[in-house]
Short mmCIF file of C-alpha atoms in Angstrom, two decimals:
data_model
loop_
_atom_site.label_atom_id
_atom_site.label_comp_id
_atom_site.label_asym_id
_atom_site.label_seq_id
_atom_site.Cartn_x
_atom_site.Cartn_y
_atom_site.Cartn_z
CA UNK B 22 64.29 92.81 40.12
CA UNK B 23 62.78 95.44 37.60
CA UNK B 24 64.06 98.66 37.05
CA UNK B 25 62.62 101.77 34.75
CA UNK B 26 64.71 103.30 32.24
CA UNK B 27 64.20 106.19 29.52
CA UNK B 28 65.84 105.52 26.27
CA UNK B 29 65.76 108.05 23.36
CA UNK B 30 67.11 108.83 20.33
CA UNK B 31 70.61 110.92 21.01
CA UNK B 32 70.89 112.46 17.77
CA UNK B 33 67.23 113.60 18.06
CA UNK B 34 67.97 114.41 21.88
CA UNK B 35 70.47 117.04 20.84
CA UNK B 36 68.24 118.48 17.99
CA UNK B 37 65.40 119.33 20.57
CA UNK B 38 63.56 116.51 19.30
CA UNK B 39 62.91 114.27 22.34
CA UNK B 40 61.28 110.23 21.20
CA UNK B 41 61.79 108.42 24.20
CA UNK B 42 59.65 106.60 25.92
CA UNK B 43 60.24 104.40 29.63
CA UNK B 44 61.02 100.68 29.38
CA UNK B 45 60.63 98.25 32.26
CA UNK B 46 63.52 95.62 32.36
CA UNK B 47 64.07 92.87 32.03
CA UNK B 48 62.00 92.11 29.28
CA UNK B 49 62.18 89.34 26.26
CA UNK B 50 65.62 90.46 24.65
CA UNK B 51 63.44 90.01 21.17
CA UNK B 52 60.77 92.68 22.02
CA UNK B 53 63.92 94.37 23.73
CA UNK B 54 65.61 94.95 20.28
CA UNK B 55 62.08 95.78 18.27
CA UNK B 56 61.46 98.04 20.93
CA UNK B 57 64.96 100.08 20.86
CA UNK B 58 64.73 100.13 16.80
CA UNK B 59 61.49 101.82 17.01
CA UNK B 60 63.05 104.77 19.10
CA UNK B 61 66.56 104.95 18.27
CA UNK B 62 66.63 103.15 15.04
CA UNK B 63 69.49 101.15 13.23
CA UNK B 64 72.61 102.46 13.39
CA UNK B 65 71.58 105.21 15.65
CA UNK B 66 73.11 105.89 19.18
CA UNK B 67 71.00 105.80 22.11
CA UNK B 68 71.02 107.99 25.20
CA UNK B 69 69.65 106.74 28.97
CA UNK B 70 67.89 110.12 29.92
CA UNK B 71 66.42 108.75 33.56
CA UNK B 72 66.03 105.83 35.64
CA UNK B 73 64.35 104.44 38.31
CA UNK B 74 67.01 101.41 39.71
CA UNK B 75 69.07 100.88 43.06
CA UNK B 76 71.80 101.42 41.38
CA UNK B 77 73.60 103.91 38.85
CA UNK B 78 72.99 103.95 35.48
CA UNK B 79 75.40 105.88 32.92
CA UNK B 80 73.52 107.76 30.27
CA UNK B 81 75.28 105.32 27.20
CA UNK B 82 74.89 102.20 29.31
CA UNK B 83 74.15 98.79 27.33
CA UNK B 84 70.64 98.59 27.42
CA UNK B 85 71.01 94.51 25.83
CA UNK B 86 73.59 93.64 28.71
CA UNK B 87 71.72 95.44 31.03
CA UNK B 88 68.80 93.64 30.29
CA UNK B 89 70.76 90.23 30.24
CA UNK B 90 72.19 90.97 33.48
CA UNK B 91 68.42 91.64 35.28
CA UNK B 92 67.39 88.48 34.11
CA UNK B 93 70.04 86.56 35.80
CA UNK B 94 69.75 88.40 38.64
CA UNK B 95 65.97 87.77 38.82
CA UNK B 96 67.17 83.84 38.04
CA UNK B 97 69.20 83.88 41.48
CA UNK B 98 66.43 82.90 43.98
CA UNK B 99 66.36 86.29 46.28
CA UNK B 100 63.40 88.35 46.47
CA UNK B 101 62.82 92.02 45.66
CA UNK B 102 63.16 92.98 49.16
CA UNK B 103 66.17 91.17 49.98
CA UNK B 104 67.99 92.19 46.95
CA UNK B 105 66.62 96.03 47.55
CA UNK B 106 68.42 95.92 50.98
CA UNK B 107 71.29 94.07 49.28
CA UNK B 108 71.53 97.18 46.80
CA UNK B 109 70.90 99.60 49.90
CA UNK B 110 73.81 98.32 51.98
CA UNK B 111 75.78 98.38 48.63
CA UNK B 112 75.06 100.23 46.08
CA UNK B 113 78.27 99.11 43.75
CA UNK B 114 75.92 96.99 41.06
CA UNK B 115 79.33 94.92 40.23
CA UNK B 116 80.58 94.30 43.90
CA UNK B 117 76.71 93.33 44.63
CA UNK B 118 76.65 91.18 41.26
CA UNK B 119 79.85 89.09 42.51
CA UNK B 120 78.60 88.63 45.90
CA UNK B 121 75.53 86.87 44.62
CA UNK B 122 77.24 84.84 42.04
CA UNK B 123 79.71 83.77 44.72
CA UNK B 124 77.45 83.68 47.71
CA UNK B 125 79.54 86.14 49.68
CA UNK B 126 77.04 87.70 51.64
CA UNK B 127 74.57 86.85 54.42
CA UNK B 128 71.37 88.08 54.68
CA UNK B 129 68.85 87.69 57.84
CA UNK B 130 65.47 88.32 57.72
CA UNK B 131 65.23 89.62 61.38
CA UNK B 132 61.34 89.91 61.82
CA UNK B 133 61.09 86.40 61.17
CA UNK B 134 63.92 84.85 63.33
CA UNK B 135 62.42 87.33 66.31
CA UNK B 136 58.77 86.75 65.98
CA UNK B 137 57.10 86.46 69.45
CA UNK B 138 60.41 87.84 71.38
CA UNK B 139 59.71 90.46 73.54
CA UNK B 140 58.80 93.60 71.50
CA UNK B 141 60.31 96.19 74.34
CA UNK B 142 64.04 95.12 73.24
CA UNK B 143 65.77 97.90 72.05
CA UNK B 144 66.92 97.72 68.19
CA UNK B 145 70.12 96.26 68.56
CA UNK B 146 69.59 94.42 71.44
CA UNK B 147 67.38 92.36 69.07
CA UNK B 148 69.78 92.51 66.39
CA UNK B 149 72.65 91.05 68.64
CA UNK B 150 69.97 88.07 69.92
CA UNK B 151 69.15 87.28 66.25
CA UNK B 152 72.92 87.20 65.66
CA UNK B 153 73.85 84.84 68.15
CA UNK B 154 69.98 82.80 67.23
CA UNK B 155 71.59 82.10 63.94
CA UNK B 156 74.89 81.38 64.38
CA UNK B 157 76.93 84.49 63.49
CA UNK B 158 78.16 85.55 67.06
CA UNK B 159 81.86 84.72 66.84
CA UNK B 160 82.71 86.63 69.75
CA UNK B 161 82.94 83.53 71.93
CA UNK B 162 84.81 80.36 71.50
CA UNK B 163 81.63 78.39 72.47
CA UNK B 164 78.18 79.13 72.32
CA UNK B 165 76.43 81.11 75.21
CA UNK B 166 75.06 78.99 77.66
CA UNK B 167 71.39 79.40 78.29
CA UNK B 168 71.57 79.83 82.23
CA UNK B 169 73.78 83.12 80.91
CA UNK B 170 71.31 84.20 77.85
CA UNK B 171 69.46 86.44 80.63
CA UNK B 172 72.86 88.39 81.45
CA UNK B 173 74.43 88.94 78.32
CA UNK B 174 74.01 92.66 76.82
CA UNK B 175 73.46 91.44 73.25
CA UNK B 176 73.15 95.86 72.14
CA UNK B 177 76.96 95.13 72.87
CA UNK B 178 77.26 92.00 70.71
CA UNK B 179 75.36 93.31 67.74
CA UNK B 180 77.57 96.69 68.06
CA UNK B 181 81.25 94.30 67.78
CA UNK B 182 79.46 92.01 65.41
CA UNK B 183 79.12 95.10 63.06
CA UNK B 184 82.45 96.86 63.92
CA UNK B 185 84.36 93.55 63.22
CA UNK B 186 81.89 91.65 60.75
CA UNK B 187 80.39 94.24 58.88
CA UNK B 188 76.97 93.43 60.25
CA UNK B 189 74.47 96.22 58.66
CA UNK B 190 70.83 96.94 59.59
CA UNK B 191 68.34 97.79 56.54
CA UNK B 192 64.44 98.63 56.49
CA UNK B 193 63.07 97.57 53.22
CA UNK B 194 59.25 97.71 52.87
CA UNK B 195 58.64 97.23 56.84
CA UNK B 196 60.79 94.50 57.12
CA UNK B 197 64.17 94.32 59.09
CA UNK B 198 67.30 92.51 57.34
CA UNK B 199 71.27 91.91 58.79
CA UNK B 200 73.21 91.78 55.73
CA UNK B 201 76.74 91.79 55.64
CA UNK B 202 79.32 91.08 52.48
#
């Protein structure tokens, strides 16, 4: 995951004297600290003016530990989209953090579990078939028989699933995910 931020100078900042310049993280925590002496100096403070990130930034956030924590994320084996709809569904960067150290989360990558279904289902009707395809629909004590597939209103599933399991929808870059925490 990279993320943009703009790091200046603060005492400069408040004299009218803007330095900054935008920084792509993470980067090597080496060129990291050259950079950040070049525009706020030693024993300077530092102030976050803007970002570009899926989550909040505060204006005196740890640049280092933010940059530490990117690079694990970017170590944990999701990709950009599935973390993006991770962030969407929750934007909280700690609760979304613990969830992927833990593994507390699912995430379903719905175009590819329903490729070559029918394309006139309805939204949720293919979210509630892609539920039950992979395992999630706990509604029933035993899986759906498939004489009964053809009869089940799975728009009805999805809609419990997500009442009950926390079952979200998320568009990220034309792609369709079910990710629940």
């Amino acid at each position: 995951m990279i993320i943009k931020i703009y790091l200046s100078n603060l005492a400069r900042y408040i004299e009218g004297q803007e330095n900054g310049r935008w920084l792509q993280l993470p980067m090597d925590s080496e060129k990291l600290k050259s950079i950040y002496n070049d525009i706020v100096g030693k024993k300077q403070e530092h102030i976050i003016l803007d970002y570009d990130a899926l989550f909040n930034i505060s204006e005196y956030e740890n640049i280092f530990t933010l940059n530490e924590m990117l690079e694990s994320i970017s170590e944990c084996g999701l990709d950009n989209d599935m973390l993006t709809a991770l962030f969407k569904v929750n934007p909280d960067r700690d609760e979304v953090l613990e969830a992927i150290e833990n593994g507390t989360f699912d995430i379903i990558n719905v175009d590819e579990v329903s490729s070559g279904w029918n394309v006139s289902l309805d939204r949720e009707e293919v979210f509630g078939m892609v539920l039950n395809e992979e395992g999630y629909n706990n509604l029933f004590s035993q899986s759906i028989p498939e004489e009964m597939i053809d009869y089940m209103d799975f728009s009805q599933i999805y809609t419990c699933l997500s009442i009950n399991d926390g079952w979200q929808s998320v568009d990220v870059n034309g792609i369709t995910y079910l990710v629940r925490f």
